[in-house]
Structure formats: C-alpha cells, structure tokens
mmCIF file of C-alpha atoms in Angstrom:
data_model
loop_
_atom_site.group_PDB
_atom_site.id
_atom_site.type_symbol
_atom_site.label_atom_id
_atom_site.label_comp_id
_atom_site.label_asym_id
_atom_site.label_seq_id
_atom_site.Cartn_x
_atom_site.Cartn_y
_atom_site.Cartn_z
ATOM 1 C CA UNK A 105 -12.455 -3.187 11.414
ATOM 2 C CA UNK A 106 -11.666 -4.213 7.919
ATOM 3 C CA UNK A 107 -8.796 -7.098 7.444
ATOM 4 C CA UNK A 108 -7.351 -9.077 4.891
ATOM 5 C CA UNK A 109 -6.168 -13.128 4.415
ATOM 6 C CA UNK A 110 -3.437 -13.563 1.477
ATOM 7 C CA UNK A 111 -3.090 -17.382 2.223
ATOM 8 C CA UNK A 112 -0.286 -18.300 -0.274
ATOM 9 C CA UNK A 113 2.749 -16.595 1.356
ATOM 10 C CA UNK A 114 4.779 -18.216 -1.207
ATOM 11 C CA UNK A 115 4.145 -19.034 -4.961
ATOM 12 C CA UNK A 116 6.696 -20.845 -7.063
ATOM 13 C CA UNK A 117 5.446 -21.592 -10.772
ATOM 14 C CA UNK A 118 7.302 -22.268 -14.129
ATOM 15 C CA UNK A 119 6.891 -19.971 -17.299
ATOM 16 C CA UNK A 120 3.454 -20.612 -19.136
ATOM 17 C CA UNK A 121 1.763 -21.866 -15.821
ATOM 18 C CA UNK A 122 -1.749 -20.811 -14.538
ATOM 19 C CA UNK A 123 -1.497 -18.274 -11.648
ATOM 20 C CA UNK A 124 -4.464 -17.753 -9.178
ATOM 21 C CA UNK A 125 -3.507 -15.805 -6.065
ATOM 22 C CA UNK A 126 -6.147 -15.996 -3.014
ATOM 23 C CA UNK A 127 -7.585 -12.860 -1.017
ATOM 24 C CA UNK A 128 -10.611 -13.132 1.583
ATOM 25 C CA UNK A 129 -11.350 -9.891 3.474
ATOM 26 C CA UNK A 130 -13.546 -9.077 6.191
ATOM 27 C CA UNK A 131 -15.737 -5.991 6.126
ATOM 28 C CA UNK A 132 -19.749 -5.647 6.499
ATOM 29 C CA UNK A 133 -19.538 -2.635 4.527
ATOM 30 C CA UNK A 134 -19.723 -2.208 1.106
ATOM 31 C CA UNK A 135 -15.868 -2.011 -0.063
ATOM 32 C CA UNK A 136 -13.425 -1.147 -3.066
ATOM 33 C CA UNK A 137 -10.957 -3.813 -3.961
ATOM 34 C CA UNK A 138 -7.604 -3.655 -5.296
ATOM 35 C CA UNK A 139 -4.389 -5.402 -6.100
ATOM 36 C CA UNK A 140 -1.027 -4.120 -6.226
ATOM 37 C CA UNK A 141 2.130 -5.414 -7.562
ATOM 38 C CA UNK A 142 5.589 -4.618 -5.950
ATOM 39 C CA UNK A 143 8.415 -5.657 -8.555
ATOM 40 C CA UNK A 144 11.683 -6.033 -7.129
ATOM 41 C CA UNK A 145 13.354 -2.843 -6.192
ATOM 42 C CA UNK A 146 10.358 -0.879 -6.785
ATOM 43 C CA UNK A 147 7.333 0.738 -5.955
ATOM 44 C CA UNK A 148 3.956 -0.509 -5.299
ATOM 45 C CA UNK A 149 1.691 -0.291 -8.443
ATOM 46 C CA UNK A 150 -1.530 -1.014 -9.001
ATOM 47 C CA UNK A 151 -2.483 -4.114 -10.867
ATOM 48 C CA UNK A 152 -6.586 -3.568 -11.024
ATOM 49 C CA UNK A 153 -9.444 -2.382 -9.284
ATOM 50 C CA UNK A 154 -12.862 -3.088 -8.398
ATOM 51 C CA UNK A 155 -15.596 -0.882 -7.171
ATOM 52 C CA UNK A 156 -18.526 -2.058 -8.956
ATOM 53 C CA UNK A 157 -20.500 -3.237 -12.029
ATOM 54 C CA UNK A 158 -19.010 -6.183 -13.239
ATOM 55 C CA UNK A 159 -17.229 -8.434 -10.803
ATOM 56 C CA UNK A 160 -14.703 -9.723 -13.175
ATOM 57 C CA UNK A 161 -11.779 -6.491 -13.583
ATOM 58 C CA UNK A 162 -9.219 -7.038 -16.187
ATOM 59 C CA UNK A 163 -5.705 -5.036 -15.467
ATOM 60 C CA UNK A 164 -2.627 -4.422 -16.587
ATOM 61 C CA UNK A 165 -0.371 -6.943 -17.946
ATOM 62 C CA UNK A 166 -2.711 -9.597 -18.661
ATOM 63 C CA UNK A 167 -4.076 -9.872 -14.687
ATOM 64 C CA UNK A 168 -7.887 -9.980 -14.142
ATOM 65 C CA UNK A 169 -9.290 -10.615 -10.632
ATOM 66 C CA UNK A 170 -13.093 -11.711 -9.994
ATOM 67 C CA UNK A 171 -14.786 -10.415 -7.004
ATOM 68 C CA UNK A 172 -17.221 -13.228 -5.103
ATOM 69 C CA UNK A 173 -19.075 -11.003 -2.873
ATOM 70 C CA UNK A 174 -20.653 -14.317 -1.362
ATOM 71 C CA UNK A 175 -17.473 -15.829 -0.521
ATOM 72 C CA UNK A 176 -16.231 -11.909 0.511
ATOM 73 C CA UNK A 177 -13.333 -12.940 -2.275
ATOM 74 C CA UNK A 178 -11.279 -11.219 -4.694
ATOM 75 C CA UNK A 179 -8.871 -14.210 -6.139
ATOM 76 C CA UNK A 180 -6.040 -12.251 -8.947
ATOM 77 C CA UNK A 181 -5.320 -14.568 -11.994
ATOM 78 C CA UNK A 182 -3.417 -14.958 -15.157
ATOM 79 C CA UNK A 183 -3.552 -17.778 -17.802
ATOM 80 C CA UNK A 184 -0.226 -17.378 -18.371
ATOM 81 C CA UNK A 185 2.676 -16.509 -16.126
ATOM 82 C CA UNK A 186 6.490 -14.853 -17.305
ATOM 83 C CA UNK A 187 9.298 -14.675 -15.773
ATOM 84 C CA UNK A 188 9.092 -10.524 -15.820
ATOM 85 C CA UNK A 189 5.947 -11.130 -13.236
ATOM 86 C CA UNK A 190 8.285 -12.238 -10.449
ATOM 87 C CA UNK A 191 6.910 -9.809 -7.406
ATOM 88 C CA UNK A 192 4.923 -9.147 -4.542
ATOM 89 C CA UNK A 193 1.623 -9.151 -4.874
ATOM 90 C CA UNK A 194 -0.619 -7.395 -2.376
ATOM 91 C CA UNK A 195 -4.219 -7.546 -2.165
ATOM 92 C CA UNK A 196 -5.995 -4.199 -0.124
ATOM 93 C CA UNK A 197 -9.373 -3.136 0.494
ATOM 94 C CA UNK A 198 -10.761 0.321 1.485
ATOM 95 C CA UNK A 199 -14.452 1.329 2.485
ATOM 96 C CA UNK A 200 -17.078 2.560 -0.399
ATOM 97 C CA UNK A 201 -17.633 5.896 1.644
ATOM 98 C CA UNK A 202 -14.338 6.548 2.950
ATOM 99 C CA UNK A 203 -11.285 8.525 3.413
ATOM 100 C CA UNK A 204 -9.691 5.194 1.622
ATOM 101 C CA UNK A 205 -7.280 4.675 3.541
ATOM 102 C CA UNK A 206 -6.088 0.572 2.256
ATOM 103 C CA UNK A 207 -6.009 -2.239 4.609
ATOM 104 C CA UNK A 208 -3.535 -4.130 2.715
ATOM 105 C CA UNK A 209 -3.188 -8.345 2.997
ATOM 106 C CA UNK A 210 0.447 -9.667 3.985
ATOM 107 C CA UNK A 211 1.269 -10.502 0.414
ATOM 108 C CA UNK A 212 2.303 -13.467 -1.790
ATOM 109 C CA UNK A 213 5.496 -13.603 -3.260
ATOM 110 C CA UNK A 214 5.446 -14.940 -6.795
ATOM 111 C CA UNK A 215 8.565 -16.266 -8.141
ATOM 112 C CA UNK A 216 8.455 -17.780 -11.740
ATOM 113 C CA UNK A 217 10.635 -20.168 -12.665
ATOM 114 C CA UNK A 218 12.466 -19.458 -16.531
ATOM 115 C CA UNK B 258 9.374 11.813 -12.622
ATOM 116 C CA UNK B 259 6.603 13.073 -11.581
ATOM 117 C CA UNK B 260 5.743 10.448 -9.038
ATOM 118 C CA UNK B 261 5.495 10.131 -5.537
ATOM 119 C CA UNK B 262 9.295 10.775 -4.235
ATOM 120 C CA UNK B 263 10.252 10.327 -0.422
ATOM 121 C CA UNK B 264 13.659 11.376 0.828
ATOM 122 C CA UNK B 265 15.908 9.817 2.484
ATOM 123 C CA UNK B 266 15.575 6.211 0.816
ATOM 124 C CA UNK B 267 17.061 5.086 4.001
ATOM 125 C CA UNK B 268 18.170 6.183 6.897
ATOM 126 C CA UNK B 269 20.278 4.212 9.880
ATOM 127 C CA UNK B 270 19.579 6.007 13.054
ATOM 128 C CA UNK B 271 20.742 5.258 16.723
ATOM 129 C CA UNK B 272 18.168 4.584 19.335
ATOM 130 C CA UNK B 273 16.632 7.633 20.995
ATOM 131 C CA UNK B 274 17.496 10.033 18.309
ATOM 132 C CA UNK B 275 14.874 11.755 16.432
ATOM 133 C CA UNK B 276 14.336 10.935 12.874
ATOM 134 C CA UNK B 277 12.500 12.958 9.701
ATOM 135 C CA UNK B 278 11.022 11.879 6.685
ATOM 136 C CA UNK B 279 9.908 14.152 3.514
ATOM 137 C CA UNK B 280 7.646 13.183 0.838
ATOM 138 C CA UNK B 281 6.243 14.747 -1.964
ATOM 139 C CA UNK B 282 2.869 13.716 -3.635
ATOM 140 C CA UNK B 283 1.709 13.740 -7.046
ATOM 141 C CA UNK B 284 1.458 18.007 -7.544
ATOM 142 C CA UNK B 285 -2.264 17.919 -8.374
ATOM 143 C CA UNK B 286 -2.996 15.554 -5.204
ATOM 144 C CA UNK B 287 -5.394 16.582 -2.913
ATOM 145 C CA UNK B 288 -4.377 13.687 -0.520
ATOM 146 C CA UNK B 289 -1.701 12.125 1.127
ATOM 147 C CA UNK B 290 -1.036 9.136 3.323
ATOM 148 C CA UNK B 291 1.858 7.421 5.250
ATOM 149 C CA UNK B 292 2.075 3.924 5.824
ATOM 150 C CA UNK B 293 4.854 1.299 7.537
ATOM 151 C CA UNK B 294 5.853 -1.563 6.247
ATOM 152 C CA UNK B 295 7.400 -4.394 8.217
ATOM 153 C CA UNK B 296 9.168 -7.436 7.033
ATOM 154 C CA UNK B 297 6.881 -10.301 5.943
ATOM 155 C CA UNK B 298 3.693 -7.705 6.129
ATOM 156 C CA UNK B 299 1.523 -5.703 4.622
ATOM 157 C CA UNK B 300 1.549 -1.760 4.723
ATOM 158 C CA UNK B 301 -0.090 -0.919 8.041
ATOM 159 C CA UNK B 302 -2.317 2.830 8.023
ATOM 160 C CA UNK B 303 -0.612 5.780 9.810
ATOM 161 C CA UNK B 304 -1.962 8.525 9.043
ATOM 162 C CA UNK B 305 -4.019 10.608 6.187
ATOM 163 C CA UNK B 306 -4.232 14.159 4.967
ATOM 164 C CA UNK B 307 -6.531 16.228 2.610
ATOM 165 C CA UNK B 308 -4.865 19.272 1.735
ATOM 166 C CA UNK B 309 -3.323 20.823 5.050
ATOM 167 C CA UNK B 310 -5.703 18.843 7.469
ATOM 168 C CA UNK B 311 -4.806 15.990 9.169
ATOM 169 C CA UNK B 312 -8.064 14.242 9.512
ATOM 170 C CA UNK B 313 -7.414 9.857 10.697
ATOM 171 C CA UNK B 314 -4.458 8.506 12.810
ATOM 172 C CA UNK B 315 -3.957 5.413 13.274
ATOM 173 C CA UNK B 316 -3.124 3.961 17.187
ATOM 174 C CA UNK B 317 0.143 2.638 15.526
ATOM 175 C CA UNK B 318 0.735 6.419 15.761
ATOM 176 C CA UNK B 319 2.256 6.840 18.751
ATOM 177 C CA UNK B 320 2.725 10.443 20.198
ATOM 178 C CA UNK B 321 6.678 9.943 19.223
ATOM 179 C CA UNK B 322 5.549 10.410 15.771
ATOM 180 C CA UNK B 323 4.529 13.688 14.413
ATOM 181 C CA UNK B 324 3.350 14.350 10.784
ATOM 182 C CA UNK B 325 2.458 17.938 9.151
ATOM 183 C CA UNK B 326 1.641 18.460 5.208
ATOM 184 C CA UNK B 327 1.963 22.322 5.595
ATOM 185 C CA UNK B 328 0.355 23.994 2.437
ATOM 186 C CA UNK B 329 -1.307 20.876 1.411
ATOM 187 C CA UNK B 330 2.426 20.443 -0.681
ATOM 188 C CA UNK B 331 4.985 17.909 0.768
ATOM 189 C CA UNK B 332 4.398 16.305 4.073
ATOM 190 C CA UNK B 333 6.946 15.356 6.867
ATOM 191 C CA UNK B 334 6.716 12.343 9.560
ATOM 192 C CA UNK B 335 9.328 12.702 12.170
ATOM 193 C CA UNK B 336 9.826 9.950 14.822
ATOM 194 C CA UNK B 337 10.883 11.197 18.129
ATOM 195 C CA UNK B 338 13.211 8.966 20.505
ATOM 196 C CA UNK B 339 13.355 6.538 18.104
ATOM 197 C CA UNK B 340 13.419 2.410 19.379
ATOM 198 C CA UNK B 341 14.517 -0.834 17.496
ATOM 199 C CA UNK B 342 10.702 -1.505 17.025
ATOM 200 C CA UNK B 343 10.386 1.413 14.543
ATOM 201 C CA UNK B 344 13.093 -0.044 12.147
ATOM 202 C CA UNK B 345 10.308 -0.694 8.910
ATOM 203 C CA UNK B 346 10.070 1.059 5.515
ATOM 204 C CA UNK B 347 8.097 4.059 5.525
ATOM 205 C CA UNK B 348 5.454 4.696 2.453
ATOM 206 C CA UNK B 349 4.209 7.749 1.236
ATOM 207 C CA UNK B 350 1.147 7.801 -1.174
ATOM 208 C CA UNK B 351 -1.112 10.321 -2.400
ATOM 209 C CA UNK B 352 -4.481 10.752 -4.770
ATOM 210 C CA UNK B 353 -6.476 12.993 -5.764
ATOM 211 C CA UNK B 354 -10.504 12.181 -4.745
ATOM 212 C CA UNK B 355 -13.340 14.980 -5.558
ATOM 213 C CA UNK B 356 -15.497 12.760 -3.834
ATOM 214 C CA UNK B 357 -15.611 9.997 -6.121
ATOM 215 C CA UNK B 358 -15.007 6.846 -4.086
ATOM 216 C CA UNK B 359 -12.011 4.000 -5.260
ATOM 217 C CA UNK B 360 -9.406 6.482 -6.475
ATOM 218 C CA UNK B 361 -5.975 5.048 -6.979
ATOM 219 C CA UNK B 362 -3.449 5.824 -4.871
ATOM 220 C CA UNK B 363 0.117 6.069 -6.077
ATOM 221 C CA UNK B 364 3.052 4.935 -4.178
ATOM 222 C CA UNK B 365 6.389 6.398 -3.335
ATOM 223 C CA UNK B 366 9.374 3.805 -3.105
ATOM 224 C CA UNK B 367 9.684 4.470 0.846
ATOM 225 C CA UNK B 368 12.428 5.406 3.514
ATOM 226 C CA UNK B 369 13.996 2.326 5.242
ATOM 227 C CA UNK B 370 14.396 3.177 8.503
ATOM 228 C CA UNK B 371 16.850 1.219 10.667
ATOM 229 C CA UNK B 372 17.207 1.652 14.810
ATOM 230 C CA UNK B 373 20.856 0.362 15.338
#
C-alpha cells in the first residue's frame, strides 16, 4: 500500500522568505506525484504535477517541486513566499498504471507572516 | 461554474439517521471519486467510478455507506445509521482519463457532515 509523510505540520514564515515543504512516500511502484493547495475557504487545487521526464516541475504561482526518486521525495518550494500563499498544502501520490485514485499526505499548514 | 459542485455544503444530522450527498463532476468527466476528510488529515479514498461502474472501494467503506453515479452524470453517497465517527467533510472529484496515466483531478468544496 502506497502512503505519504508531510513532516512539517506547521509552517510559519515572514513575507519574502524561502519556503521548502517536505513529502516522502512509500510505494515500489512506479508513481505520479502531485501537490495541491487548499486556500482558506476553498477547494483543493492543484499546485503541480509530476509523472515523468524531468524531475524538477514548475507550477502555478511561482511553486516548483523536485522529485528525488532515490530518496522516494518530492520536496514543494518557492524562493519567495506572500502573504496570498497562506494554505494547506497537501502532497498525494497515485500509481503509474492505475485507476488514480490519490493517497494524499496529512498536510502542512503554511501561514505567512505580512 | 463549471466545477465540481456537491450539495449540501453541510449537513448536521442526528445519530442513526440516514444521510445523502449529491455531487456533480466536471460534464465531460469520465470519472468520479469520493473521499473523507477528517480534522488534522489528509483525504482518505472511498470509492471510484468510471462512467456508471463502480469499480474500487475502499474498507473505510463500510456497508452503511452506499454510492451510485447512475448515467455516468452526478453521483450520490448516502450514509445509513449514521454515528459520531462519520462527522468529516466529504469530497467529490472527478477527471477525465482515456487511458493516459496522471490526469488531474478536480475538487469539489465538500459536504461537512456533523453526527450530533
């Protein structure tokens, strides 16, 4: 069975800070990546995606994630956090030959800090 | 919008009654899946359709809960007898796959359902 490890449960940061958010999973397949964003109030969206080719995915809002297949990782960053990017942020992973269904992480909550 | 849209957005329900959630996909969606959300978790897999078929549930599927997608349209999840332990938010999502693998799946905004 596939799971996921978000370790930071809780991310506090000031405006202009470095953000990198961890995610392990554990699957001995081969696997599709994502991460998803849950703004306050609203619905999951998704950030980025990885499935394969280059292991470094850039999405929306400035977000890129790298995907260590060695280290079974898929850490979401940003140079440069803003306020507007306080949110949950939920890392999930579905099998390459699947009915991908997501096996989602427990999530980080990112608050940023005007 | 032309998003995913669940109805109710919540619901407060007294133990033992029975419960039913609607949710309509993305029109052009071939599939559809239902997920719960507890406090301080992740969505947790319930269930998946493609089209009219219900083809995975998950063992957090008890047989209390019941879900149809007749038509391959909108899809229902009831809850019979309902306990304090299903109080969570309720997600709806759908895609549409034509076998391509890692398609995204879009999210409703969920029905909270409390057990009072």
């Amino acid at each position: 069975a596939q799971s996921v490890s978000q370790h930071n449960h809780h991310v506090i940061l000031s405006e202009a800070a470095s953000l990198e958010l961890g995610c392990n999973y554990s699957y001995g397949g081969t696997v599709n990546l994502f991460w998803y964003v849950q703004y306050p109030g609203q619905h999951l969206q998704l950030l980025l995606k990885y499935f394969s080719g280059d292991p470094l995915v850039k999405g929306i809002k400035g977000f890129e994630a790298e995907f260590i297949k060695s280290k079974f990782s898929f850490n979401l960053r940003k140079p440069s956090v803003q306020w507007s990017d306080t949110a949950e942020y939920f890392c999930a992973v579905n099998e390459f030959f699947g009915n991908e269904k997501l096996t989602f992480g427990t999530g980080t909550r990112l608050t940023i800090i005007p | 919008d032309t998003g995913v849209s669940q109805d109710p957005r919540h619901k407060i329900t007294k133990r033992g009654q029975n419960v039913t959630f609607r949710c309509d996909p993305i029109s052009e969606h071939n599939r559809l899946y239902w997920y719960r959300q507890t406090l301080g978790q992740g969505p947790e897999f319930l269930t998946y359709f493609q089209n009219e078929a219900q083809l995975e549930k998950s063992r957090l599927l008890s047989d209390r809960f019941s879900a149809e997608r007749p038509k391959g349209s909108f899809s229902t999840l009831e809850i019979q007898r309902t306990e304090q332990g299903d109080s969570a938010m309720y997600l709806c999502a759908s895609s549409f796959s034509a076998g391509a693998t890692g398609t995204e799946a879009f999210f409703g905004q969920g029905t909270r359902l409390t057990v009072v």
